[in-house]
Tab-separated table of C-alpha atoms and ligand atoms in Angstrom:
chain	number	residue	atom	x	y	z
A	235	UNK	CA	1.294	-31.143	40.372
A	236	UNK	CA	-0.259	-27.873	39.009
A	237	UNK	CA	-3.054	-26.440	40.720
A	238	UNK	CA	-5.864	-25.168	39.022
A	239	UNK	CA	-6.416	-21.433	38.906
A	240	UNK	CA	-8.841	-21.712	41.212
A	241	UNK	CA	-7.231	-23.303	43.812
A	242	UNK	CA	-5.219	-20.842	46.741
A	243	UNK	CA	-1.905	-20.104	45.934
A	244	UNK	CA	0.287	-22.028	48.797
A	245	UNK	CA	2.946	-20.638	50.288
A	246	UNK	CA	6.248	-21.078	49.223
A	247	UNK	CA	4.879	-23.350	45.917
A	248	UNK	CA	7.743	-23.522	43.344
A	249	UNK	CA	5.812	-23.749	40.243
A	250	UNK	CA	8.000	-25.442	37.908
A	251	UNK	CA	9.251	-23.613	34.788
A	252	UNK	CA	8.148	-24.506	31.562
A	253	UNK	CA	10.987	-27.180	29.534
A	254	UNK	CA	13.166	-24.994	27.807
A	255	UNK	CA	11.475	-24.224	24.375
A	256	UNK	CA	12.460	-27.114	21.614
A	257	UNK	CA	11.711	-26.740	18.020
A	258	UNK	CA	9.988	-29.278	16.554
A	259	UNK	CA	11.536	-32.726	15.760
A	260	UNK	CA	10.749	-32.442	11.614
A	261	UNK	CA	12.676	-28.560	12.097
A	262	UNK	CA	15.238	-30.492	13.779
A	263	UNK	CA	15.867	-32.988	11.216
A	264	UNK	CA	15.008	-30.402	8.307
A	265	UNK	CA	17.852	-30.557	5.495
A	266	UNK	CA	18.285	-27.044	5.735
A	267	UNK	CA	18.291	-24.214	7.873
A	268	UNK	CA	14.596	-22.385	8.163
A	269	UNK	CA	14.157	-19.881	5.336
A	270	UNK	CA	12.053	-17.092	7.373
A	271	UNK	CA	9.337	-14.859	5.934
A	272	UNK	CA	10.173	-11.995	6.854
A	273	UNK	CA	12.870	-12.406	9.940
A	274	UNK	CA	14.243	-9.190	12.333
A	275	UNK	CA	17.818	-7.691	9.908
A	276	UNK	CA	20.295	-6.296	12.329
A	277	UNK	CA	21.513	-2.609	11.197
A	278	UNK	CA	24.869	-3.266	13.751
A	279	UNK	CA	24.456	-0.329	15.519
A	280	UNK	CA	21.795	-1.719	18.113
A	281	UNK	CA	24.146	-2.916	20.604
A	282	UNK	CA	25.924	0.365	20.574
A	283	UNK	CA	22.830	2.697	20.904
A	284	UNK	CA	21.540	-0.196	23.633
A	285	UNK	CA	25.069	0.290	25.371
A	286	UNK	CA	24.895	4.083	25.405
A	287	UNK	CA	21.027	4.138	26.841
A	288	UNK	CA	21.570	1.740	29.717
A	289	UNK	CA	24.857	3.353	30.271
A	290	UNK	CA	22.861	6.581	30.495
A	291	UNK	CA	20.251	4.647	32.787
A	292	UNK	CA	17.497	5.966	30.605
A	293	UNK	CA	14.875	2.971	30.209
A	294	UNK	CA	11.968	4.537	30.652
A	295	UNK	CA	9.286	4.706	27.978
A	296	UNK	CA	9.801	8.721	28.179
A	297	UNK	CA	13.051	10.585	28.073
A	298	UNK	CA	15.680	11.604	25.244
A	299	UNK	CA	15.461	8.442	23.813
A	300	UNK	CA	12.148	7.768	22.691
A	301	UNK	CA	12.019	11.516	21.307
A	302	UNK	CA	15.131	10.730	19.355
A	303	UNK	CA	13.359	8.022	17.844
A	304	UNK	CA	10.267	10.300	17.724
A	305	UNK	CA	12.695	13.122	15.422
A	306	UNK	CA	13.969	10.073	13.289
A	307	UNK	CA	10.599	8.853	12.286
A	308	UNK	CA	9.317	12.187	11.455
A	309	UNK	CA	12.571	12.968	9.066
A	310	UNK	CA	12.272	9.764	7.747
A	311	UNK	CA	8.220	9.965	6.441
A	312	UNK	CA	7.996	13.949	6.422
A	313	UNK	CA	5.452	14.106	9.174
A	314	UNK	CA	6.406	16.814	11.588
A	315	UNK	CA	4.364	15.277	14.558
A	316	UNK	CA	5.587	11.611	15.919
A	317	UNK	CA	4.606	10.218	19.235
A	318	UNK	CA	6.467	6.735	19.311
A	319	UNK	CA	3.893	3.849	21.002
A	320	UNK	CA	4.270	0.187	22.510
A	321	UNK	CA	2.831	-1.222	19.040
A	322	UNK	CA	1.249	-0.541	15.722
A	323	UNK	CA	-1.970	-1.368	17.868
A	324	UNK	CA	-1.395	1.155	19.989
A	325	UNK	CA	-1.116	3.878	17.651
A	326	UNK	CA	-4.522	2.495	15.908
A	327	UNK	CA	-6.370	2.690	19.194
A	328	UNK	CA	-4.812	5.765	20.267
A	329	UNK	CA	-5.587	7.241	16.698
A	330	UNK	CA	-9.698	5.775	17.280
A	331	UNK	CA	-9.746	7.927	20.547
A	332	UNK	CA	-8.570	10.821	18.961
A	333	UNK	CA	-10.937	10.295	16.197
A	334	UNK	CA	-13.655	10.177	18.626
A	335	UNK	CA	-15.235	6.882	18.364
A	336	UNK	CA	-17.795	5.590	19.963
A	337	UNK	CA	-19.767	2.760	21.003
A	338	UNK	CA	-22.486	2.226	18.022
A	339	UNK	CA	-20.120	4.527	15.424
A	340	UNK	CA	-19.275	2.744	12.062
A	341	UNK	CA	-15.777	2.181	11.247
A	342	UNK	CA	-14.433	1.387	7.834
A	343	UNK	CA	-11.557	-0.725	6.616
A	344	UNK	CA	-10.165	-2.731	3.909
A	345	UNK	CA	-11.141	-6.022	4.089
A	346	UNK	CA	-7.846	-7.494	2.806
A	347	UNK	CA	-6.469	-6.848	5.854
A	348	UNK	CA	-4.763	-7.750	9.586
A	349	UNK	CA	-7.369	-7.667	12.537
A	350	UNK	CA	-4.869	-4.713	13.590
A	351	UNK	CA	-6.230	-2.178	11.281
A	352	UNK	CA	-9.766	-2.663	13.045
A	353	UNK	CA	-9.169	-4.342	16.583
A	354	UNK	CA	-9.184	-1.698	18.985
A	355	UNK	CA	-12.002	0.103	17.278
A	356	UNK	CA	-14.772	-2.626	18.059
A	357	UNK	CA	-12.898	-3.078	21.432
A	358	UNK	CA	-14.264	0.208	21.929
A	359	UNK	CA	-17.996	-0.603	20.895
A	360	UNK	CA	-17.816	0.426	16.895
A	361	UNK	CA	-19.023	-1.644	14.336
A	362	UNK	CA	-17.114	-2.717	11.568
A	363	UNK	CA	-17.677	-2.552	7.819
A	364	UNK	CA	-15.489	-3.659	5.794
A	365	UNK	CA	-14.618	-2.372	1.445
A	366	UNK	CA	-13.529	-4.620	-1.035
A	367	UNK	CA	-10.048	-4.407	-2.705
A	368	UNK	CA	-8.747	-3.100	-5.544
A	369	UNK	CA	-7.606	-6.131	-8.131
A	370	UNK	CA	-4.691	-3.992	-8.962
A	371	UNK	CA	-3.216	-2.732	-6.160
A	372	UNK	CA	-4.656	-4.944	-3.328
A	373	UNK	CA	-5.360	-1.934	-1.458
A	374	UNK	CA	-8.831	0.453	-0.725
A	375	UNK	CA	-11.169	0.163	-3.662
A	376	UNK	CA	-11.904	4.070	-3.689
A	377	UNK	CA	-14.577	3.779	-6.383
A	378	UNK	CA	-16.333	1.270	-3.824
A	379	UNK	CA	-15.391	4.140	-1.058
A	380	UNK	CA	-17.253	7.054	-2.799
A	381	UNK	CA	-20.219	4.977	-3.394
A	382	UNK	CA	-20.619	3.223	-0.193
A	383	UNK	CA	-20.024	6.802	1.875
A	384	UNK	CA	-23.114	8.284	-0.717
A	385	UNK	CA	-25.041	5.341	0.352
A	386	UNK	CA	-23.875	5.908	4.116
A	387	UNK	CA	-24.869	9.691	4.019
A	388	UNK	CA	-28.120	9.070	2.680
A	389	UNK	CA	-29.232	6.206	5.286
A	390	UNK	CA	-27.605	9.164	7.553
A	391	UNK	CA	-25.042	6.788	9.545
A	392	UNK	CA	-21.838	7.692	7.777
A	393	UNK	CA	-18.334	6.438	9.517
A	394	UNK	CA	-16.749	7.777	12.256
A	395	UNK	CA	-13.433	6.461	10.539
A	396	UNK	CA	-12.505	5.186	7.201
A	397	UNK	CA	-9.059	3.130	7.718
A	398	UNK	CA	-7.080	2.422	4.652
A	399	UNK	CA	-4.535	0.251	4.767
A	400	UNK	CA	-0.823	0.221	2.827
A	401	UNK	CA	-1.240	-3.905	2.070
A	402	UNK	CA	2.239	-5.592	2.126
A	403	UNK	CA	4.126	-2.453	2.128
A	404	UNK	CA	1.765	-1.183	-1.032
A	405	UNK	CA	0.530	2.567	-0.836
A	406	UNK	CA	-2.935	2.895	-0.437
A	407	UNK	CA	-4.058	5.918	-3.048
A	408	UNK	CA	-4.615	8.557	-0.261
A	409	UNK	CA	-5.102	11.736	-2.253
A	410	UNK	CA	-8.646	9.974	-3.552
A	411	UNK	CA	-9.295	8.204	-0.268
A	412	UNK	CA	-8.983	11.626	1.681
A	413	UNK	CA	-10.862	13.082	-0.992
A	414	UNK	CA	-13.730	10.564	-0.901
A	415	UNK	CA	-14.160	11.159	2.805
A	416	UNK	CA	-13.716	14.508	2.913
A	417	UNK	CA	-16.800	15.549	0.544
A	418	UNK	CA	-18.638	13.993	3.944
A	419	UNK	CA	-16.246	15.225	6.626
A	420	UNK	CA	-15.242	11.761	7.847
A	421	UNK	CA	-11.514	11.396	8.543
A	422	UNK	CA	-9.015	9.039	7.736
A	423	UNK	CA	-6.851	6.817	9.859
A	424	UNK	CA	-4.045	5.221	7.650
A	425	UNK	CA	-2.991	1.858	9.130
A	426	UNK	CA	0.691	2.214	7.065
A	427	UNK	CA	2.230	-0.183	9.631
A	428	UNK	CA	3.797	-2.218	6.763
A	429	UNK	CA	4.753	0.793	4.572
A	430	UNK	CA	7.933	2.272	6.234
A	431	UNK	CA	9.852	3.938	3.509
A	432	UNK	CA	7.161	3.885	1.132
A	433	UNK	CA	5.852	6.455	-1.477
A	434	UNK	CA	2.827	7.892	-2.704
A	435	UNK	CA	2.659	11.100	-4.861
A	436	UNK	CA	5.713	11.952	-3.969
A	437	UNK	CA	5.335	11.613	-0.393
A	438	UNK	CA	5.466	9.028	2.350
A	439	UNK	CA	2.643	6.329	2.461
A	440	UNK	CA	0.138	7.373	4.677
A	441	UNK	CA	1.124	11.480	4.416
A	442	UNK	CA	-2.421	13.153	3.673
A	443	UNK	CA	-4.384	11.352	6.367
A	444	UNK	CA	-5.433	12.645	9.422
A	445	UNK	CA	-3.358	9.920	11.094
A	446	UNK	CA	-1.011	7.770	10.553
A	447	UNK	CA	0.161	4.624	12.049
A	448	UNK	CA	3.007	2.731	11.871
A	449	UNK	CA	4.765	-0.319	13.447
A	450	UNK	CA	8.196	-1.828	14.130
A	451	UNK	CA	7.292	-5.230	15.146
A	452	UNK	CA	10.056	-7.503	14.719
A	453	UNK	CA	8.768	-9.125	11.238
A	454	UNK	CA	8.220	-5.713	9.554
A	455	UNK	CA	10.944	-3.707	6.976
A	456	UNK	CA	12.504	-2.608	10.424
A	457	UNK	CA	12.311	-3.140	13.944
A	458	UNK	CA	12.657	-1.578	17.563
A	459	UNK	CA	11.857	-5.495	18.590
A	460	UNK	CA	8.605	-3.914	18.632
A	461	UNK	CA	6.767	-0.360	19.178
A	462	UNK	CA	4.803	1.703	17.159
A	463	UNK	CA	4.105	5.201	16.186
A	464	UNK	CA	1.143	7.554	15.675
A	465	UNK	CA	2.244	10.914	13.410
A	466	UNK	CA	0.509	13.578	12.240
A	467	UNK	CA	0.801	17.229	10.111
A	468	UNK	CA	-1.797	18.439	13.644
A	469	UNK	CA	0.759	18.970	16.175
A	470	UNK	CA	-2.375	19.148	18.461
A	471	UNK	CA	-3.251	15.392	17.893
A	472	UNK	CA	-0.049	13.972	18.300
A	473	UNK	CA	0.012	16.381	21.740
A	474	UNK	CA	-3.227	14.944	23.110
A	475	UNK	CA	-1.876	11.652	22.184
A	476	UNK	CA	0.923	12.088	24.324
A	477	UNK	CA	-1.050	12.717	27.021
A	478	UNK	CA	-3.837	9.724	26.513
A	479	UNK	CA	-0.716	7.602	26.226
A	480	UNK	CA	1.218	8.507	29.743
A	481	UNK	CA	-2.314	7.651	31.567
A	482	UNK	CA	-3.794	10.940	30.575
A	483	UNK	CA	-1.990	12.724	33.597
A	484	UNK	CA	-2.497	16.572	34.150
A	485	UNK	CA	0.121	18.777	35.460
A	486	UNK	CA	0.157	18.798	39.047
A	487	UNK	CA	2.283	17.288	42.271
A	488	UNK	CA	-0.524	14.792	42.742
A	489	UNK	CA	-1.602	12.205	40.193
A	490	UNK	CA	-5.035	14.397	38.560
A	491	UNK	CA	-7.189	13.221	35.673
A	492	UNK	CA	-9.787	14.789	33.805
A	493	UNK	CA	-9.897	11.697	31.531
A	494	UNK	CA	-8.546	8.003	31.039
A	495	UNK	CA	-5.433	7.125	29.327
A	496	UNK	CA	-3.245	4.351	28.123
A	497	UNK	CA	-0.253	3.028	29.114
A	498	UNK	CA	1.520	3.151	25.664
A	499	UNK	CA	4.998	4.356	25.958
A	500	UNK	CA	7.415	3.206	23.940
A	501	UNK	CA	10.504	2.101	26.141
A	502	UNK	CA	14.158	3.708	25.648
A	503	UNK	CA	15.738	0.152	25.370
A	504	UNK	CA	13.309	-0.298	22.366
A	505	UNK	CA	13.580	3.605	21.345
A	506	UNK	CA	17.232	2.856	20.909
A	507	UNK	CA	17.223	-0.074	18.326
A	508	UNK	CA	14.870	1.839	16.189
A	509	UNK	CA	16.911	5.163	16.101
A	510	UNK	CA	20.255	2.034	14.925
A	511	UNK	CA	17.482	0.471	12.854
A	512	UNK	CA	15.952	3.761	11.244
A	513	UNK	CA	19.417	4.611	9.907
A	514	UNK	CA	19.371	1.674	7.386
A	515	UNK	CA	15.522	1.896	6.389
A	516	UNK	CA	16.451	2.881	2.756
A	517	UNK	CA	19.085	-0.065	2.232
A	518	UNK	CA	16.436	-2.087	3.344
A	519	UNK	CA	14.003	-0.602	1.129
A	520	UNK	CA	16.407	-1.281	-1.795
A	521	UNK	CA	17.008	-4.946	-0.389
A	522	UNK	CA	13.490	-5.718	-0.378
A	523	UNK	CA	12.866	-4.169	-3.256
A	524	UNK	CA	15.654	-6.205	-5.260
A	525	UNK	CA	13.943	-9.499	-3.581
A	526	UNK	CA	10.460	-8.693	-5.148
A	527	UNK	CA	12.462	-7.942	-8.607
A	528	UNK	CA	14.170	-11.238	-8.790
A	529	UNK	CA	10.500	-13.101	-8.257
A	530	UNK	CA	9.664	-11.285	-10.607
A	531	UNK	CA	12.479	-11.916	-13.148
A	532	UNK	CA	12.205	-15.955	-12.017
A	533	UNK	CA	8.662	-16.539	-11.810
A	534	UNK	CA	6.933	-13.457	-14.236
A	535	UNK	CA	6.741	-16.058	-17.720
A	536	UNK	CA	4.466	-18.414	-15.374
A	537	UNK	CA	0.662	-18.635	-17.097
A	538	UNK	CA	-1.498	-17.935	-14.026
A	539	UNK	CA	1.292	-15.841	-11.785
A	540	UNK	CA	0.587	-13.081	-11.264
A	541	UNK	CA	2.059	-10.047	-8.392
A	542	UNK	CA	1.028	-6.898	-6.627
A	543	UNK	CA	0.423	-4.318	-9.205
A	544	UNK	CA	2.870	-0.644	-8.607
A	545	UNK	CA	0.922	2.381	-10.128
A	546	UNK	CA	2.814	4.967	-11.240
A	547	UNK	CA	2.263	7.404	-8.589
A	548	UNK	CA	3.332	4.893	-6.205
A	549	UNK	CA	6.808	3.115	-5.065
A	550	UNK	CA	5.957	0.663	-2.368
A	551	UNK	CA	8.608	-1.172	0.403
A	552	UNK	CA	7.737	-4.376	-1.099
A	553	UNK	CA	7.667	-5.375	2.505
A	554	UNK	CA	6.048	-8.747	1.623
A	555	UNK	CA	5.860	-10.290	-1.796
A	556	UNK	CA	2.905	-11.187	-2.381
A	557	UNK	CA	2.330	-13.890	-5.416
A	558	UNK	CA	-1.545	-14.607	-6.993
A	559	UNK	CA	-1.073	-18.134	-8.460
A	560	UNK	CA	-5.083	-18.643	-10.410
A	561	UNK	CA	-5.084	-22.521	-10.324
A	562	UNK	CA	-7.274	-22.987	-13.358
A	563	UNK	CA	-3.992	-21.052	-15.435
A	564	UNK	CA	-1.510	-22.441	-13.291
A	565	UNK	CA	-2.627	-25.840	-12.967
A	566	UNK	CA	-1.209	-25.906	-9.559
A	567	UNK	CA	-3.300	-24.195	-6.420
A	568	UNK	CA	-1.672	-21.919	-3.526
A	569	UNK	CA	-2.023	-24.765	-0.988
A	570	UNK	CA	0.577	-27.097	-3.217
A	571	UNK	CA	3.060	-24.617	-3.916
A	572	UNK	CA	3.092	-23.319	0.254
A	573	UNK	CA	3.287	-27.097	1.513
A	574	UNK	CA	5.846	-27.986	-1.261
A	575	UNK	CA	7.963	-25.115	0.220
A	576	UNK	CA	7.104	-26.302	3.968
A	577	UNK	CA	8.154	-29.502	3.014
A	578	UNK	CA	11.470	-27.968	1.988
A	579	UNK	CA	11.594	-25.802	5.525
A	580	UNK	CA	10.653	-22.899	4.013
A	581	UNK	CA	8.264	-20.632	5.254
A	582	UNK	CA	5.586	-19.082	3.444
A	583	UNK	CA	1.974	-17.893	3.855
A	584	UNK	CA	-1.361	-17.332	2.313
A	585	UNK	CA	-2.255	-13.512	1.867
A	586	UNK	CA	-4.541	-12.051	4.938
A	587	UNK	CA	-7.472	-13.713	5.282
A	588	UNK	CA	-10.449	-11.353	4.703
A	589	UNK	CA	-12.137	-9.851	8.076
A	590	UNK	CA	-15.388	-10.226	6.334
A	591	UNK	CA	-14.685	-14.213	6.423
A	592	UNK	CA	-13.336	-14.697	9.943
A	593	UNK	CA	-15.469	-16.024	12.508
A	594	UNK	CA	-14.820	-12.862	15.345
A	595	UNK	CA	-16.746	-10.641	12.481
A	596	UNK	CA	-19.558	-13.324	10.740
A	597	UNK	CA	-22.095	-10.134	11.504
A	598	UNK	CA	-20.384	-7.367	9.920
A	599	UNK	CA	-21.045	-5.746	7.029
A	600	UNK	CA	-19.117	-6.157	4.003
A	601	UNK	CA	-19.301	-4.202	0.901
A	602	UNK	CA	-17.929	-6.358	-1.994
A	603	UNK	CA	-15.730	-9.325	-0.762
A	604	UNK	CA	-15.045	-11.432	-3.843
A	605	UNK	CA	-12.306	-9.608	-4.747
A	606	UNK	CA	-10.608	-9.941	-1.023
A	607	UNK	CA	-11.713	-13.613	-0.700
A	608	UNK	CA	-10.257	-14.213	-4.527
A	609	UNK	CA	-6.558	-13.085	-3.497
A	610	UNK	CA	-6.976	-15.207	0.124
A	611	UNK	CA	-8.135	-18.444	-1.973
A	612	UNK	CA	-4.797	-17.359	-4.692
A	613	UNK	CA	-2.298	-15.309	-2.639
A	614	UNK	CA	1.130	-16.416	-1.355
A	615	UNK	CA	3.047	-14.304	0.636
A	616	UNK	CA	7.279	-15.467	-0.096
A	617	UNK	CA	10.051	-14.803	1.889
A	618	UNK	CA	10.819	-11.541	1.377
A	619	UNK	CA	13.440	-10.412	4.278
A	620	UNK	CA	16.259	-7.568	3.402
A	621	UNK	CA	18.749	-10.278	4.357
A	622	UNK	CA	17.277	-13.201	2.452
A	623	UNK	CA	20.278	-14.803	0.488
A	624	UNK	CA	19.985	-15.169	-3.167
A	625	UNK	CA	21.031	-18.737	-2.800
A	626	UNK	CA	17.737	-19.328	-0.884
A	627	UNK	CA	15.857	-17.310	-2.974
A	628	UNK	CA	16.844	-19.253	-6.067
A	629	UNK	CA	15.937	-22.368	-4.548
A	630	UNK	CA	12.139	-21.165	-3.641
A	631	UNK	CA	12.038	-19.778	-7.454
A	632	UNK	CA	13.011	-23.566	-8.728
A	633	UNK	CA	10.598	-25.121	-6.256
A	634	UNK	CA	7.705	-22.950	-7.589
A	635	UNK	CA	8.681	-23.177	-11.307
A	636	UNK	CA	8.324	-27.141	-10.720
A	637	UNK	CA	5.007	-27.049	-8.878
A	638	UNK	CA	3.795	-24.979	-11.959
A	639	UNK	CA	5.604	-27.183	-14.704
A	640	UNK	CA	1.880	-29.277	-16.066
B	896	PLP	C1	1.913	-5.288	11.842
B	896	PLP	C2	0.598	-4.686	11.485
B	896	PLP	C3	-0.208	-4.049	12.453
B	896	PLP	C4	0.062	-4.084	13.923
B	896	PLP	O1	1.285	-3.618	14.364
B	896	PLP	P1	1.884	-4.184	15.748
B	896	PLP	O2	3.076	-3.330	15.989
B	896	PLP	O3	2.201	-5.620	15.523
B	896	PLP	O4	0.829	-3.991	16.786
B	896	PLP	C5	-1.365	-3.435	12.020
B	896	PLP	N1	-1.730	-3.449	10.741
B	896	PLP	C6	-1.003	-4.057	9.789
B	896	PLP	C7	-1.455	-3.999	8.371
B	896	PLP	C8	0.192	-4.703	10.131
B	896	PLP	O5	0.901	-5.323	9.184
């Protein structure tokens, strides 16, 4: 028998380990093997990198390894300053301290977004408001931006923050988001934690921002089997960083603090399958890139089908492909086409559901919505991993093409 939590712990009580995890029985009879959204894609040089770090007994989140990582992340997005975190969380909330915020302080994000990009913000007291989408691009409307900040400045409360977000591996427009905020001095705090590898006027997503934060979770374009990343052009941020996130810790023989800090090293063992993983982030760039072209090629003729647009001055990871099926066109909704595909063991998702509309934020403030809540009701995210075989991919094309045939 379990006791409750309440109950003393008794000596020498054996609490019996969970049954060994099972998959459900309709998995286990499933035709075919899972097709994954977006599953981990081995580079094959973890185990050697792992090897070499234990070998070296450096597992520590500090040490060579981690600032390896550190120098590969900064040659691979051109930002010069790279602290490597525990998560893409991490960075965020590190990136909200820097930034100063406050219990009471606005902060401002997409709304078409995951809970990440705002989390640790209202953890720390802020309060949210969130910006409708672009119907494009998905990502910041920055029309909506420069209006709602002239509206902010002349109630006097602008934003401590404005966080844009790169959705599904999609650029956000930073030159006229930093430019919005900048004609009021706020700063920006790019949540690019799905945009490894991606471009925006010729530079990395994110690059142009105060901040930047990325993540190597296992489902993104690659993975450390998770970590994250805060970088920066200001070597002084990413310094004080470092210091918030090794428990704020002053230089002395004794354990001295002038402030708090965070526990938010990355660990070597991780460190070291991101520097094997880093190495192939352009092939899997490419691969993803070639998934999201054959969707298009197979599913582009379908009335009501629509994708994430790609401006010009942009060349995103396609990280996630994202479809927009408008049921009145289609005559077939999102919901049919994603259980049809469950139904087949394939995994697939609806787009982000707004902040605006979950529960944890029915009090913030939203400016616009209906074009967030319009791509939730209509958007399907596809399996879209770098190591997704063609075979597979064919069959979720024909599966599609038949929910859509009226
Ligand atoms: C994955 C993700 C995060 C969080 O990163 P973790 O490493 O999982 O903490 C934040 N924002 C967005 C948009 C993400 O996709």
């Amino acid at each position: 028998m379990l006791s409750s939590p309440s109950a003393p712990v008794r000596k020498g009580l054996v609490v019996p380990f969970p049954m060994a995890f099972r998959p459900a029985d309709d998995l286990l009879r499933a035709p075919q093997p899972r097709v994954f959204l977006s599953p981990p894609h081995l580079a094959g040089g973890e185990m050697v990198a792992l090897q070499a770090t234990l070998d070296a007994g450096w597992v520590a989140p500090a040490g060579p390894v981690p600032l390896a990582f550190e120098e590969a992340v900064a040659q691979a997005t051109g930002l010069d300053h790279v602290l490597a975190v525990a998560s893409g969380t991490a960075a965020l909330h590190l990136g909200f301290r820097l930034l100063d915020v406050c219990p009471g302080d606005e902060v401002w994000t997409s709304s078409l977004t995951f809970i990440a990009s705002i989390g640790p913000a209202v953890q720390m007291g802020a309060i949210p408001r969130f910006l409708d989408i672009d119907a494009g691009h998905w990502t910041m409307d920055v029309d909506l931006l420069r209006a709602e900040l002239a509206a902010a400045a002349r109630r006097g409360r602008l934003p401590r923050v404005v966080v844009p977000v790169d959705l599904y591996g999609q650029p956000a427009d930073m030159p006229a988001i930093v430019d919005a905020c900048a004609a009021w001095g706020v700063p920006v705090l790019s949540d690019s934690a799905g945009s490894l590898g991606a471009m925006q006027h010729g530079r990395h997503a994110g690059v142009g921002a105060k901040l930047v934060a990325l993540s190597f979770n296992g489902n993104k374009i690659i993975t450390a089997g998770g970590g994250g990343a805060l970088a920066s052009e200001d070597a002084g941020l990413i310094a004080r960083a470092r210091h918030l996130s090794t428990q704020a810790k002053e230089v002395s023989a004794h354990y001295q603090h002038e402030t708090i800090g965070f526990s938010y090293g990355m660990s070597s063992v991780l460190a070291a399958v991101g520097i094997a993983q880093i190495a192939a982030l352009e092939e899997r760039v490419a691969a993803r890139r070639s998934v999201h072209q054959r969707y298009r090629e197979g599913l582009e003729d379908l009335p009501g089908l629509g994708f994430i647009a790609e401006p010009a001055w942009s060349r995103g990871n396609r990280w996630l492909t994202v479809i927009r099926i408008d049921p009145a066109e289609a005559g077939v909704d999102r919901e049919t086409i994603r259980r049809e595909l469950a139904a087949q063991n394939i995994e697939s998702r609806p787009a982000w559901k707004p902040l605006h509309l979950q529960p944890a934020f029915r009090h913030a403030a939203i400016a616009g919505g209906a074009v967030a809540a319009m791509m939730f009701e209509q958007g399907l995210c596809l399996p879209s991993g770098s190591s997704l075989p063609p075979a597979d991919q064919g069959r979720i094309i024909d599966i599609i093409r038949r929910c859509c045939r009226v």
